[in-house]
Short mmCIF file of N, CA, C and O in Angstrom, two decimals:
data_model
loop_
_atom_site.label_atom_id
_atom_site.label_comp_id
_atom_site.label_asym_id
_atom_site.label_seq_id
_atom_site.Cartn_x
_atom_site.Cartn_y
_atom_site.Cartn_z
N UNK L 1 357.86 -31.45 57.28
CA UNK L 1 358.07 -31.50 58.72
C UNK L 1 357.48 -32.78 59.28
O UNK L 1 356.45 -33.26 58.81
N UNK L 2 358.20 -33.39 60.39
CA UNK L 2 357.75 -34.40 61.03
C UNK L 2 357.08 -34.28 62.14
O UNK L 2 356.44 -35.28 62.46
N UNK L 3 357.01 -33.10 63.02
CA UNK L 3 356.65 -32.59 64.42
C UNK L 3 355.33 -33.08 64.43
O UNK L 3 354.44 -32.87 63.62
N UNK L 4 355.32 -33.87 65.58
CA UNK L 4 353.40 -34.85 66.30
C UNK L 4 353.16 -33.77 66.24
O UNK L 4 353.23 -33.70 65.02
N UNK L 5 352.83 -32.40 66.66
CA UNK L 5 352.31 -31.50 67.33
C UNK L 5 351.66 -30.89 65.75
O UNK L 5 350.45 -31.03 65.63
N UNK L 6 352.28 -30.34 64.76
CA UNK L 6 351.66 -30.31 63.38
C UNK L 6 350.79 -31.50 62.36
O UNK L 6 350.02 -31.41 61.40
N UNK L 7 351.39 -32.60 63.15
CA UNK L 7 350.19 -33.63 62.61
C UNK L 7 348.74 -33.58 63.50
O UNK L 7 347.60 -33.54 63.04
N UNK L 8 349.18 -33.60 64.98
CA UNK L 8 347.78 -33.59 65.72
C UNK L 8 346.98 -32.23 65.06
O UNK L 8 345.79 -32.38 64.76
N UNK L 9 347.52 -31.15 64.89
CA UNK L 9 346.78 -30.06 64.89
C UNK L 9 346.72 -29.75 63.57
O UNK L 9 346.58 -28.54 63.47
N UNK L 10 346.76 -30.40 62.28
CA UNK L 10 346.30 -30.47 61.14
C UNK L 10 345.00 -31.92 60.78
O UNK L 10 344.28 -31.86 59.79
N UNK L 11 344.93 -33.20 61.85
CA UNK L 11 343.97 -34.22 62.18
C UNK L 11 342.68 -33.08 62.84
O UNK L 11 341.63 -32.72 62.31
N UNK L 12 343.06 -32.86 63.69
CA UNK L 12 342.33 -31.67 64.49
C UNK L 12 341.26 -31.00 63.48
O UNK L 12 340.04 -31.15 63.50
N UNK L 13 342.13 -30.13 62.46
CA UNK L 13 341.23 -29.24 62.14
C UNK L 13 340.93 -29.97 60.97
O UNK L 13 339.83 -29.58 60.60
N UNK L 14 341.41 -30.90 60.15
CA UNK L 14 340.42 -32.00 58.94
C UNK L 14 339.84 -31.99 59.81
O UNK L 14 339.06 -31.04 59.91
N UNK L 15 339.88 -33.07 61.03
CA UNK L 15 338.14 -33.35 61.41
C UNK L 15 336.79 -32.66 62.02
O UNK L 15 335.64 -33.08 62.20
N UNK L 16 337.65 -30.99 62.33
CA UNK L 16 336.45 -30.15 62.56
C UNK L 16 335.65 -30.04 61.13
O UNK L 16 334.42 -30.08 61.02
N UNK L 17 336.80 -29.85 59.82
CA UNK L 17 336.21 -29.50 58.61
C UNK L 17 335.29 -30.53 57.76
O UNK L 17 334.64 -30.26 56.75
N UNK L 18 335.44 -31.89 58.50
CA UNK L 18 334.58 -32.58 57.75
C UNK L 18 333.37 -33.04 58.81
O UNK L 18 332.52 -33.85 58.44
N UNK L 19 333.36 -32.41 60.27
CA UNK L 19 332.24 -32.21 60.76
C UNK L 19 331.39 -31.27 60.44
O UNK L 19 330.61 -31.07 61.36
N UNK L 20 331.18 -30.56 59.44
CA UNK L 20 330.44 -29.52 58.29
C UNK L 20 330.71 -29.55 56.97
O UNK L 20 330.79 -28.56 56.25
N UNK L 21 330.90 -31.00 56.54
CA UNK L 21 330.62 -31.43 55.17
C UNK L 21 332.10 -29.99 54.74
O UNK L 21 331.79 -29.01 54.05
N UNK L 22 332.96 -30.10 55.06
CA UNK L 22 333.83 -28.83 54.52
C UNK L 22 333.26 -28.01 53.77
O UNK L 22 333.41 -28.02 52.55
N UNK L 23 332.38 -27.01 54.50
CA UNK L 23 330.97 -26.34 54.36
C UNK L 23 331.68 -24.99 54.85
O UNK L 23 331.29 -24.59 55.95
N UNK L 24 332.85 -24.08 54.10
CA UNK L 24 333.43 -22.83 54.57
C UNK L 24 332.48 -21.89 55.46
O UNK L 24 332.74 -21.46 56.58
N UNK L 25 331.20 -21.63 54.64
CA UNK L 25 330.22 -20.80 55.49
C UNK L 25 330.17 -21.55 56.92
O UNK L 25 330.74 -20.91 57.80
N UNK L 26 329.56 -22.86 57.34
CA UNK L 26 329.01 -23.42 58.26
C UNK L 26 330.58 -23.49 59.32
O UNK L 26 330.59 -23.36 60.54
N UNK L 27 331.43 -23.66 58.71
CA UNK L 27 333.12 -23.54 59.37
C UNK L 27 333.40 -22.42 60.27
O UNK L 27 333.63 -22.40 61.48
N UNK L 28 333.32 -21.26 59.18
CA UNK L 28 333.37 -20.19 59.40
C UNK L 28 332.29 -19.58 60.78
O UNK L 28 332.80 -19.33 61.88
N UNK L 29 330.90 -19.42 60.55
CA UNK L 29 329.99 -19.58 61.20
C UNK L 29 330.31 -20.10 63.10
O UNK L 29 330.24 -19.48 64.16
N UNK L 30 330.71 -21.66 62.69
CA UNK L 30 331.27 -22.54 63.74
C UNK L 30 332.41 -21.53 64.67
O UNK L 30 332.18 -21.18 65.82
N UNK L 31 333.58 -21.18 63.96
CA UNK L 31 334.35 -20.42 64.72
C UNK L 31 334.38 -19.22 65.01
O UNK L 31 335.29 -18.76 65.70
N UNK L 32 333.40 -18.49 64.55
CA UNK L 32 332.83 -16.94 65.20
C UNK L 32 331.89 -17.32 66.73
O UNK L 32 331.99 -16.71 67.80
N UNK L 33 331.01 -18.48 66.43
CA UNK L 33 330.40 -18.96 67.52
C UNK L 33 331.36 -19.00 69.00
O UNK L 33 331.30 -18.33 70.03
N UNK L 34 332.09 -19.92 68.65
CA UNK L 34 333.05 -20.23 69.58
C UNK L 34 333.98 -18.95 69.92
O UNK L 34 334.38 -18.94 71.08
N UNK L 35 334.24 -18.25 69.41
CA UNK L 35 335.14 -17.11 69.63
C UNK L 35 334.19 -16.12 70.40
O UNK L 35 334.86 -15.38 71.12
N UNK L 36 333.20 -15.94 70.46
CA UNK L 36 332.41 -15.48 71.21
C UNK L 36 331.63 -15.69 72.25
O UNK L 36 330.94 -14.91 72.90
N UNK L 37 331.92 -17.56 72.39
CA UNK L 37 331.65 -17.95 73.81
C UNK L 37 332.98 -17.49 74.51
O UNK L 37 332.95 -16.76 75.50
N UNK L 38 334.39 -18.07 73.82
CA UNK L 38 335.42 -17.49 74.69
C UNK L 38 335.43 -15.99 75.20
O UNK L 38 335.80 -15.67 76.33
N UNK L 39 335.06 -15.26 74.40
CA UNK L 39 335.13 -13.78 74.64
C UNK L 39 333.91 -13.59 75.98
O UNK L 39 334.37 -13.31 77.09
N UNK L 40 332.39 -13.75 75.81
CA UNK L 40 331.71 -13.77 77.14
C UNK L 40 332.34 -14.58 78.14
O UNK L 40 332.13 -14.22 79.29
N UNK L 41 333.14 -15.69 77.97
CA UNK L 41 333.57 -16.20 79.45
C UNK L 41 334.81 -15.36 80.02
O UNK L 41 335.45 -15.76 80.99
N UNK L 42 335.10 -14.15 79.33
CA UNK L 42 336.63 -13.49 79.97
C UNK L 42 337.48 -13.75 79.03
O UNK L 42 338.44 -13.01 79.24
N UNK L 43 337.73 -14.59 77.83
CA UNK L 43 338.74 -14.68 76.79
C UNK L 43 339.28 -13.14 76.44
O UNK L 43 338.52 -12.18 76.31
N UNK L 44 340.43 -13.09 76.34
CA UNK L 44 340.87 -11.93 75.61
C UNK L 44 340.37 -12.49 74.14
O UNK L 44 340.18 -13.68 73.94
N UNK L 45 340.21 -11.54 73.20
CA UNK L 45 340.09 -12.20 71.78
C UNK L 45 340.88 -10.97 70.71
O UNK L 45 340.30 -9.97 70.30
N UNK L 46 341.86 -11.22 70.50
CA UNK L 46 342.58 -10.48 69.93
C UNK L 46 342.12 -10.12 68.30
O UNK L 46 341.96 -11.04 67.50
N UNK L 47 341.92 -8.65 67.88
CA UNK L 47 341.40 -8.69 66.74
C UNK L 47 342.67 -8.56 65.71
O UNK L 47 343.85 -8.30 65.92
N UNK L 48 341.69 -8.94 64.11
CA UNK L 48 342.46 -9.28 62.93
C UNK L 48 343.22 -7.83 62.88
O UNK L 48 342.61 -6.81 63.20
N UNK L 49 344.36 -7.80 62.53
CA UNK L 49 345.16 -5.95 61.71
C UNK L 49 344.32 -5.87 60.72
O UNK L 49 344.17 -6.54 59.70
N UNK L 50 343.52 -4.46 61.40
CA UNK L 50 343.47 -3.52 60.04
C UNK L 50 343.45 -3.68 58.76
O UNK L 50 342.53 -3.57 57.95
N UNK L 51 344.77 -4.02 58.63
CA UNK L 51 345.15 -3.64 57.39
C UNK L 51 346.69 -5.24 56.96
O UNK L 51 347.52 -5.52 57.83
N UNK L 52 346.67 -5.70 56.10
CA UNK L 52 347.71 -6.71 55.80
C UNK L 52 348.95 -5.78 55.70
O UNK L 52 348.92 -4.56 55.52
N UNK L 53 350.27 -6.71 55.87
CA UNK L 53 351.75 -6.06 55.89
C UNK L 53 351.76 -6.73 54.41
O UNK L 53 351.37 -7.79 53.90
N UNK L 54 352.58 -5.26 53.90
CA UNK L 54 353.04 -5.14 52.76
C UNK L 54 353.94 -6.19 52.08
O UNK L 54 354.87 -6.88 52.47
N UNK L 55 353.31 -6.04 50.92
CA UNK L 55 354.06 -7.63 50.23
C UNK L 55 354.93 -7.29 49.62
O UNK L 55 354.74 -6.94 48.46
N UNK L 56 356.54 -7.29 50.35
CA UNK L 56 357.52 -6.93 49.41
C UNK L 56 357.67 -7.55 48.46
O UNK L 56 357.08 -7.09 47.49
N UNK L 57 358.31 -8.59 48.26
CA UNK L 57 359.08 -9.58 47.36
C UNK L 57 358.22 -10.37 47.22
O UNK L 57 358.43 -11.09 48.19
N UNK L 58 356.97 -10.99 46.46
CA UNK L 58 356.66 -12.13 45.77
C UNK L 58 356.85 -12.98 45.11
O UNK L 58 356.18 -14.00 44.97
N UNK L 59 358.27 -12.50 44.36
CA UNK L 59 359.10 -13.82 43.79
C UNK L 59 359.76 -14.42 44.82
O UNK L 59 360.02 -15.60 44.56
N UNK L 60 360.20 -13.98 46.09
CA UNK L 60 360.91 -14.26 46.09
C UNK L 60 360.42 -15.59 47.77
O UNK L 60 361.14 -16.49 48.22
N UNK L 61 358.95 -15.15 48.27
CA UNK L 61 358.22 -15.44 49.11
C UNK L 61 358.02 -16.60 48.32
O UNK L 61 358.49 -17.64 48.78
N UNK L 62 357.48 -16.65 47.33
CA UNK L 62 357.42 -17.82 46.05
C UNK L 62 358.43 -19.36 46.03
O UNK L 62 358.29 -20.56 46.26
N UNK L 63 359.55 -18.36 45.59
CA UNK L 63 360.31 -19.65 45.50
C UNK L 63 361.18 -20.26 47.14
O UNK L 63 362.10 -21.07 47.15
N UNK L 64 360.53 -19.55 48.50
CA UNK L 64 360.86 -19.81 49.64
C UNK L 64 360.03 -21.16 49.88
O UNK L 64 360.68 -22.20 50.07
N UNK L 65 358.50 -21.19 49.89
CA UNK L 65 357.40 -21.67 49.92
C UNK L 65 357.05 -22.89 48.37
O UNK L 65 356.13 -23.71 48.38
N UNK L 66 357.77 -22.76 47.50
CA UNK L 66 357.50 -23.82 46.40
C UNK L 66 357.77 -25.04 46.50
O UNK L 66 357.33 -25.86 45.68
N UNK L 67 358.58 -25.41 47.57
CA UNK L 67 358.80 -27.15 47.44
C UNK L 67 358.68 -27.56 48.71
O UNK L 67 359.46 -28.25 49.37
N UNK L 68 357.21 -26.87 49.12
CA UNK L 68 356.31 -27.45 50.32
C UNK L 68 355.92 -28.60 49.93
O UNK L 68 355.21 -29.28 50.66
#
């Protein structure tokens, strides 16, 4: 894909990730923080499902996604 809007917002989040040494815990950490300032200022914060949707077809999700 060529879309500015997927390049800005893949620059975006490299450079949050190498503002914590790409440090998953300290990442991770980072965006619970923030999700919880949004939430005390009035953010709706929509939670994760439960539960994941069922993985029908894996071959076939596979060869959709292989010549990314």
């Amino acid at each position: 894909m060529t879309n500015s809007i997927i390049h800005e917002v893949r620059a975006i989040r490299e450079q949050h990730a190498a503002s914590f040494g790409f440090d998953l815990d300290r990442i991770f950490a980072d965006l619970q923080a923030r999700q919880n300032k949004h939430a005390a200022e009035g953010w709706t914060v929509i939670p994760a499902p439960v539960s994941p949707p069922p993985e029908t077809d894996l071959a076939l999700q596979r060869t959709r996604f292989a010549h990314r």
